[in-house]
Structure formats: C-alpha cells, structure tokens
Amino acid sequence: MAEAVGAVAESLPGDRARAARTVLDQVVLPGEELLLPEQEDAEGPGGAGERPLRLNAGTRSRGRVVCGPGLRRCGDRLLVTKCGRLRHKEPGGGSGGGVYWVDSQQKRYVPVKGDHVIGIVTAKSGDIFKVDVGGSEPASLSYLAFEGATKRNRPNVQVGDLIYGQFVVANKDMEPEMVCIDSCGRASGMGVIGQDGLLFKVTLGLIRKLLAPDCEILQEVGKLYPLEIVFGMNGRIWVKAKTIQQTLILANILEACEHMTADQRKQIFSRLAES
Amino acid sequence: MAGLELLSDQGYRVDGRRAGELRKIQARMGVFAQADGSAYIEQGNTKALAVVYGPHEIRGSRARALPDRALVNCQYSSATFSTGERKRRPHGDRKSCEMGLHLRQTFEAAILTQLHPRSQIDIYVQVLQADGGTYAACVNAATLAVLDAGIPMRDFVCACSAGFVDNTALADLSHVEEAAGGPQLALALLPASGQIALLEMDARLHEDHLEQVLEAAARAARDVHTVLDRVVRQHVREASILLGD
C-alpha cells in the first residue's frame, strides 16, 4: 500500500514547474509549466522576499522574455502547448531577456506575418486573387501588389499559377493577405513562378533546416545538377532541373532527407554523382 | 449460478491482473504520411487508430464557423471485424454519434481552440479490435494524434475505464468484465491539473462507492499518462535526431 500512496503523491499537481534554463534542448510536453529566470531568483534559497543587495544595478537586466511558438503565458509562468525541444536565443542587442520557443514537428502551416510562402492561385474575384497557401483560409493578393503593376497594366496571373510572396497581414482573426513586392516596391525574387518544374510538400521542420545558413544538403544538391529551387515556409518546395528525370530525382531526395541520417545521404549523393 | 469469477479470493482478475493494474499499452505516432497527425494505440487487445487533419478551412456550410474558436469535428467508427461477431455498422448510427460527441467534448476541453478561429480540426478514430475500454483507447490515440499534428493543447488527455466488483474498484476493464453487467465508469483526465474532461457512467452505483471508483480511474489515467509521456518523448527524440539536431 505504501508504494501506491507514494505513486499517487508524486503525480499530484503542484510544484511541477521547472526552471526554463534547466530544460533547454530537452523534450517538453503539453501541460508542463516553466519558470522564467526572474521568478527563479525570487524562489531560490534565501526564501520569501530576501534578495541579495547588488552593488552594480545594471547587470541584472529585467528584460522582457519573448514567448515563441509552442508556449503560452499562464499567470507568471510559461505553459507548454506543443511537444518538442525547448530552445532559447539570447538577445542580440542586450535588451530584453531573449526568446524561448518549442521546436516541434508539424505538417500543417499557420500563416505568420513576414513569412515567404508558395501559393497556388485558386480564384480571381474583382481586384484580388485568392491564393491557397495551405493554411485554414485562402490568402488574398491584390493585383496591384506586383512590381510595375498599375491599374492599366495588370499582371499576367491565371488560375492555377504558382506565386511566391510574403504575408503582410497574418493573424488569427483576419483573412491573411500577401504581396509580391517588398517594402521598397521591388520584386526581389517574388512573383509568379515560371513554367515547368515540380511542386511538392514536405514538413515544416525540414524547410527550416534547409533554410538554415550552413545547410550542407543544399550545397550537395547544388553540386549534383544545375537547378532552380524555391522554398516556401508553408512546407512547399518548387524545383526545376534540365530534364524531367533530374527534377524527379531531386524531389525524391529532398523528401527523403527527412528520414535519412547524414551518412545515408552522402552515400546516395555519391552514387548519383557517379551515374 | 456458476458465473465467471471476476475477482478471485487472492485478488486476481480473469486475465491475471490485479485490481488496479492496467493492460499493456503500446503506441506509435506518425503512422500515416498523408495526414497532419496520426497515432495507433494498443491497450491489451483493444486496438484503435486516430487521424487528425487541421486546422483547415470549414468544409460544408460556412454558417457553422465559430467567430472566436475552432470547430472540433470528431468521428468514431468501429470496424466490422472489431467484435467477436462480424457486424456491419451503418455510418451514422447512434453509438457512433454518441461516441463522436463524447470525443468532441473531451477535446474541446484540451485543445486551445481560441488560437484558430473560423477553422476546423477533424479527428477521426477507428477501432480495429474492441476488447473493452474502447472510449479510453480512442481518447488516448486521439491525444497522441493531436500532439503529432502540432495542434496546441493545454495538456494531455488520458482516459481509463473503471468498474466495481466485490467492494473493490477495478481499473481498465476488458470486454469480459464489461459484459458481466456491473457498473462501469469512463473517465478522461487532464493529468497535470487533475481536471476532469469527461466522466461517463450509465449503470447503477451506490453513492458511497463513487469516490473509490473515481479514485481508481484517476490513478489509472495517470498511469496511462506515464506511458504516453514516454512514447511521445521517444518519438520527438527520434524525429529530432534525424533532423540533425
């Protein structure tokens, strides 16, 4: 009976909150609560309300901690809402307390302002195009949001075309809006994606990994065949090589990269480079 | 009448378990590539498969869209080969609808629906083999599938069934124990806070015994949480190793 009581006691809710610093890069699950570094000091040894007197007041910066994807504020703690690894980034300019977020694997995209995505035009209604970006609503794209577009000079966009653009409005309460120009009015690579090529879907985690600054997969792929490639943060990749066969090989490699270790990948690349 | 002895004098049940012991649980996440989230769970001989799509556009009539929350749409289906006798169950029959409503109530309590207004989250659960505790297996499978899909949740939802025989509360009933006709209770719990998402019982049980049965079900649900916790951590570790972290 003693062990039954013990088992019940340790699973009671209560002090399950852990300091965020101690679980960095570890797996966290929904329902866990995390303490921010400031609360940790207040609850540390020395107890209620005692704070050591600091002579240089500037070092303890009580900056704002930014709560990223997968975390919600719950009272004065952070509640984990997705399963994944907890990450932290120190603030660049010394202000604020940094960003905490949960790196989770997901296939379904949720529009975020500023993300560059690949969309498929599904309808033309009046002055706007409806673009399917894989979220819960089609995004709207005005025909004036292309480089060099005026009321007389409409862009040549048909239903079924692929568009690479970025979100200017993307929150949970409004329909997402995207544009194909940047803040200076230049296209900078956005707009209608050309003919041919292949569009396929991968998970969001793989896209983030491929878009990381020092990604070796992309360098190896580039050495294999000459290609054009567009990555959308909504999990879509468009790829085009000289022949259809090369395009299909590249698409299969990128899709399989998710499940392969680095060694297996190098083997496949070396085998393809020989043939 | 020489009936089946559900609890022997030494405290063993029909399948050799103790009163508060769960059946063996095995679970896997990410079994379908094309769905946003999927999971498969085996609790003893009960096997359930859950698939989640969403959050996506509302299908069907736009009038059903809720302006401040996501719509959670749950459908339960039992395979024809799941029970001892092969029985063809039409799609909209009473039991499936009722189970669908129970699942919806359970998951609306756990999923953070305010983050996705005017969209829809679909949860489809199929029971492949039914050996008692089907509601619990469905809820556990659906929890893992929702986690696999990356939909934000307040907490896990863990469920277990419980019964009452010979003044002892039994946890995780099998089909033989359910068919014997005693009182049985299904409980879905959010383990971290101890809040109950759904409590269902449609039998007669004396009020004095309710506390004991509820306590047994809650303890069993927390044990299920321990197992599912391990499964999810293992899955996340494997996924992040392959992504090269």
mmCIF file with all atom_site columns, C-alpha atoms in Angstrom, chain B residues 74-167:
data_model
loop_
_atom_site.group_PDB
_atom_site.id
_atom_site.type_symbol
_atom_site.label_atom_id
_atom_site.label_alt_id
_atom_site.label_comp_id
_atom_site.label_asym_id
_atom_site.label_entity_id
_atom_site.label_seq_id
_atom_site.pdbx_PDB_ins_code
_atom_site.Cartn_x
_atom_site.Cartn_y
_atom_site.Cartn_z
_atom_site.occupancy
_atom_site.B_iso_or_equiv
_atom_site.pdbx_formal_charge
_atom_site.auth_seq_id
_atom_site.auth_comp_id
_atom_site.auth_asym_id
_atom_site.auth_atom_id
_atom_site.pdbx_PDB_model_num
ATOM 1  C CA . CYS B 1 74  ? -14.831 14.083  -34.168 1.00 0.00 ? 74  CYS B CA 1
ATOM 2  C CA . GLN B 1 75  ? -15.964 10.947  -35.902 1.00 0.00 ? 75  GLN B CA 1
ATOM 3  C CA . TYR B 1 76  ? -15.871 7.498   -34.420 1.00 0.00 ? 76  TYR B CA 1
ATOM 4  C CA . SER B 1 77  ? -16.067 4.355   -36.460 1.00 0.00 ? 77  SER B CA 1
ATOM 5  C CA . SER B 1 78  ? -15.896 0.730   -35.454 1.00 0.00 ? 78  SER B CA 1
ATOM 6  C CA . ALA B 1 79  ? -14.647 -1.799  -37.979 1.00 0.00 ? 79  ALA B CA 1
ATOM 7  C CA . THR B 1 80  ? -16.953 -4.671  -38.868 1.00 0.00 ? 80  THR B CA 1
ATOM 8  C CA . PHE B 1 81  ? -14.315 -7.147  -37.770 1.00 0.00 ? 81  PHE B CA 1
ATOM 9  C CA . SER B 1 82  ? -13.690 -5.476  -34.430 1.00 0.00 ? 82  SER B CA 1
ATOM 10 C CA . THR B 1 83  ? -16.027 -7.550  -32.276 1.00 0.00 ? 83  THR B CA 1
ATOM 11 C CA . GLY B 1 84  ? -16.466 -11.279 -31.824 1.00 0.00 ? 84  GLY B CA 1
ATOM 12 C CA . GLU B 1 85  ? -19.275 -11.395 -34.359 1.00 0.00 ? 85  GLU B CA 1
ATOM 13 C CA . ARG B 1 86  ? -18.875 -9.620  -37.656 1.00 0.00 ? 86  ARG B CA 1
ATOM 14 C CA . LYS B 1 87  ? -21.434 -6.824  -37.573 1.00 0.00 ? 87  LYS B CA 1
ATOM 15 C CA . ARG B 1 88  ? -21.973 -4.231  -40.240 1.00 0.00 ? 88  ARG B CA 1
ATOM 16 C CA . ARG B 1 89  ? -22.476 -0.853  -38.632 1.00 0.00 ? 89  ARG B CA 1
ATOM 17 C CA . PRO B 1 90  ? -24.001 1.915   -40.760 1.00 0.00 ? 90  PRO B CA 1
ATOM 18 C CA . HIS B 1 91  ? -22.117 5.152   -40.595 1.00 0.00 ? 91  HIS B CA 1
ATOM 19 C CA . GLY B 1 92  ? -24.479 7.441   -38.719 1.00 0.00 ? 92  GLY B CA 1
ATOM 20 C CA . ASP B 1 93  ? -25.784 5.056   -36.115 1.00 0.00 ? 93  ASP B CA 1
ATOM 21 C CA . ARG B 1 94  ? -26.488 6.024   -32.532 1.00 0.00 ? 94  ARG B CA 1
ATOM 22 C CA . LYS B 1 95  ? -23.397 4.612   -30.882 1.00 0.00 ? 95  LYS B CA 1
ATOM 23 C CA . SER B 1 96  ? -21.016 6.243   -33.344 1.00 0.00 ? 96  SER B CA 1
ATOM 24 C CA . CYS B 1 97  ? -22.732 9.609   -32.980 1.00 0.00 ? 97  CYS B CA 1
ATOM 25 C CA . GLU B 1 98  ? -22.671 9.402   -29.205 1.00 0.00 ? 98  GLU B CA 1
ATOM 26 C CA . MET B 1 99  ? -19.013 8.476   -29.120 1.00 0.00 ? 99  MET B CA 1
ATOM 27 C CA . GLY B 1 100 ? -18.273 11.307  -31.536 1.00 0.00 ? 100 GLY B CA 1
ATOM 28 C CA . LEU B 1 101 ? -19.984 13.764  -29.221 1.00 0.00 ? 101 LEU B CA 1
ATOM 29 C CA . HIS B 1 102 ? -18.112 12.450  -26.196 1.00 0.00 ? 102 HIS B CA 1
ATOM 30 C CA . LEU B 1 103 ? -14.804 12.776  -28.014 1.00 0.00 ? 103 LEU B CA 1
ATOM 31 C CA . ARG B 1 104 ? -15.675 16.286  -29.111 1.00 0.00 ? 104 ARG B CA 1
ATOM 32 C CA . GLN B 1 105 ? -16.493 17.345  -25.577 1.00 0.00 ? 105 GLN B CA 1
ATOM 33 C CA . THR B 1 106 ? -13.255 15.826  -24.353 1.00 0.00 ? 106 THR B CA 1
ATOM 34 C CA . PHE B 1 107 ? -11.040 17.517  -26.900 1.00 0.00 ? 107 PHE B CA 1
ATOM 35 C CA . GLU B 1 108 ? -12.699 20.896  -26.794 1.00 0.00 ? 108 GLU B CA 1
ATOM 36 C CA . ALA B 1 109 ? -11.546 20.994  -23.195 1.00 0.00 ? 109 ALA B CA 1
ATOM 37 C CA . ALA B 1 110 ? -7.937  20.306  -24.050 1.00 0.00 ? 110 ALA B CA 1
ATOM 38 C CA . ILE B 1 111 ? -7.235  21.899  -27.441 1.00 0.00 ? 111 ILE B CA 1
ATOM 39 C CA . LEU B 1 112 ? -6.592  25.651  -27.417 1.00 0.00 ? 112 LEU B CA 1
ATOM 40 C CA . THR B 1 113 ? -9.312  26.454  -29.901 1.00 0.00 ? 113 THR B CA 1
ATOM 41 C CA . GLN B 1 114 ? -9.111  30.238  -29.457 1.00 0.00 ? 114 GLN B CA 1
ATOM 42 C CA . LEU B 1 115 ? -5.879  30.241  -31.435 1.00 0.00 ? 115 LEU B CA 1
ATOM 43 C CA . HIS B 1 116 ? -7.596  29.211  -34.675 1.00 0.00 ? 116 HIS B CA 1
ATOM 44 C CA . PRO B 1 117 ? -10.919 31.000  -35.105 1.00 0.00 ? 117 PRO B CA 1
ATOM 45 C CA . ARG B 1 118 ? -13.138 30.167  -38.067 1.00 0.00 ? 118 ARG B CA 1
ATOM 46 C CA . SER B 1 119 ? -11.297 26.957  -38.851 1.00 0.00 ? 119 SER B CA 1
ATOM 47 C CA . GLN B 1 120 ? -11.965 23.282  -38.332 1.00 0.00 ? 120 GLN B CA 1
ATOM 48 C CA . ILE B 1 121 ? -9.998  20.466  -36.747 1.00 0.00 ? 121 ILE B CA 1
ATOM 49 C CA . ASP B 1 122 ? -11.033 16.929  -37.753 1.00 0.00 ? 122 ASP B CA 1
ATOM 50 C CA . ILE B 1 123 ? -10.342 13.938  -35.536 1.00 0.00 ? 123 ILE B CA 1
ATOM 51 C CA . TYR B 1 124 ? -11.220 10.541  -36.986 1.00 0.00 ? 124 TYR B CA 1
ATOM 52 C CA . VAL B 1 125 ? -10.937 7.496   -34.770 1.00 0.00 ? 125 VAL B CA 1
ATOM 53 C CA . GLN B 1 126 ? -11.348 3.916   -35.874 1.00 0.00 ? 126 GLN B CA 1
ATOM 54 C CA . VAL B 1 127 ? -11.472 0.931   -33.573 1.00 0.00 ? 127 VAL B CA 1
ATOM 55 C CA . LEU B 1 128 ? -9.848  -2.066  -35.198 1.00 0.00 ? 128 LEU B CA 1
ATOM 56 C CA . GLN B 1 129 ? -10.318 -4.521  -32.373 1.00 0.00 ? 129 GLN B CA 1
ATOM 57 C CA . ALA B 1 130 ? -12.649 -3.968  -29.408 1.00 0.00 ? 130 ALA B CA 1
ATOM 58 C CA . ASP B 1 131 ? -11.863 -5.755  -26.177 1.00 0.00 ? 131 ASP B CA 1
ATOM 59 C CA . GLY B 1 132 ? -13.288 -3.347  -23.624 1.00 0.00 ? 132 GLY B CA 1
ATOM 60 C CA . GLY B 1 133 ? -12.304 0.241   -22.881 1.00 0.00 ? 133 GLY B CA 1
ATOM 61 C CA . THR B 1 134 ? -12.912 1.479   -26.415 1.00 0.00 ? 134 THR B CA 1
ATOM 62 C CA . TYR B 1 135 ? -13.655 5.053   -25.345 1.00 0.00 ? 135 TYR B CA 1
ATOM 63 C CA . ALA B 1 136 ? -10.419 5.187   -23.368 1.00 0.00 ? 136 ALA B CA 1
ATOM 64 C CA . ALA B 1 137 ? -8.361  3.787   -26.211 1.00 0.00 ? 137 ALA B CA 1
ATOM 65 C CA . CYS B 1 138 ? -9.950  6.273   -28.633 1.00 0.00 ? 138 CYS B CA 1
ATOM 66 C CA . VAL B 1 139 ? -9.153  9.232   -26.396 1.00 0.00 ? 139 VAL B CA 1
ATOM 67 C CA . ASN B 1 140 ? -5.575  8.106   -25.838 1.00 0.00 ? 140 ASN B CA 1
ATOM 68 C CA . ALA B 1 141 ? -4.996  7.536   -29.545 1.00 0.00 ? 141 ALA B CA 1
ATOM 69 C CA . ALA B 1 142 ? -6.554  10.878  -30.422 1.00 0.00 ? 142 ALA B CA 1
ATOM 70 C CA . THR B 1 143 ? -4.368  12.700  -27.892 1.00 0.00 ? 143 THR B CA 1
ATOM 71 C CA . LEU B 1 144 ? -1.243  11.284  -29.486 1.00 0.00 ? 144 LEU B CA 1
ATOM 72 C CA . ALA B 1 145 ? -2.523  12.141  -32.955 1.00 0.00 ? 145 ALA B CA 1
ATOM 73 C CA . VAL B 1 146 ? -3.281  15.744  -31.982 1.00 0.00 ? 146 VAL B CA 1
ATOM 74 C CA . LEU B 1 147 ? 0.214   16.052  -30.496 1.00 0.00 ? 147 LEU B CA 1
ATOM 75 C CA . ASP B 1 148 ? 1.672   14.606  -33.686 1.00 0.00 ? 148 ASP B CA 1
ATOM 76 C CA . ALA B 1 149 ? -0.197  17.218  -35.719 1.00 0.00 ? 149 ALA B CA 1
ATOM 77 C CA . GLY B 1 150 ? 1.314   20.035  -33.676 1.00 0.00 ? 150 GLY B CA 1
ATOM 78 C CA . ILE B 1 151 ? -2.046  21.484  -32.645 1.00 0.00 ? 151 ILE B CA 1
ATOM 79 C CA . PRO B 1 152 ? -1.539  23.434  -29.401 1.00 0.00 ? 152 PRO B CA 1
ATOM 80 C CA . MET B 1 153 ? -3.063  21.730  -26.378 1.00 0.00 ? 153 MET B CA 1
ATOM 81 C CA . ARG B 1 154 ? -3.469  22.743  -22.773 1.00 0.00 ? 154 ARG B CA 1
ATOM 82 C CA . ASP B 1 155 ? -2.391  19.321  -21.529 1.00 0.00 ? 155 ASP B CA 1
ATOM 83 C CA . PHE B 1 156 ? -2.521  15.625  -22.389 1.00 0.00 ? 156 PHE B CA 1
ATOM 84 C CA . VAL B 1 157 ? -5.893  13.904  -22.158 1.00 0.00 ? 157 VAL B CA 1
ATOM 85 C CA . CYS B 1 158 ? -5.668  10.442  -20.668 1.00 0.00 ? 158 CYS B CA 1
ATOM 86 C CA . ALA B 1 159 ? -8.639  8.174   -20.243 1.00 0.00 ? 159 ALA B CA 1
ATOM 87 C CA . CYS B 1 160 ? -9.371  4.931   -18.497 1.00 0.00 ? 160 CYS B CA 1
ATOM 88 C CA . SER B 1 161 ? -12.388 2.874   -17.558 1.00 0.00 ? 161 SER B CA 1
ATOM 89 C CA . ALA B 1 162 ? -13.164 1.525   -14.106 1.00 0.00 ? 162 ALA B CA 1
ATOM 90 C CA . GLY B 1 163 ? -15.650 -0.879  -12.570 1.00 0.00 ? 163 GLY B CA 1
ATOM 91 C CA . PHE B 1 164 ? -16.730 -2.123  -9.186  1.00 0.00 ? 164 PHE B CA 1
ATOM 92 C CA . VAL B 1 165 ? -16.851 -5.767  -8.126  1.00 0.00 ? 165 VAL B CA 1
ATOM 93 C CA . ASP B 1 166 ? -16.939 -7.245  -4.615  1.00 0.00 ? 166 ASP B CA 1
ATOM 94 C CA . ASN B 1 167 ? -16.301 -3.913  -2.926  1.00 0.00 ? 167 ASN B CA 1
#
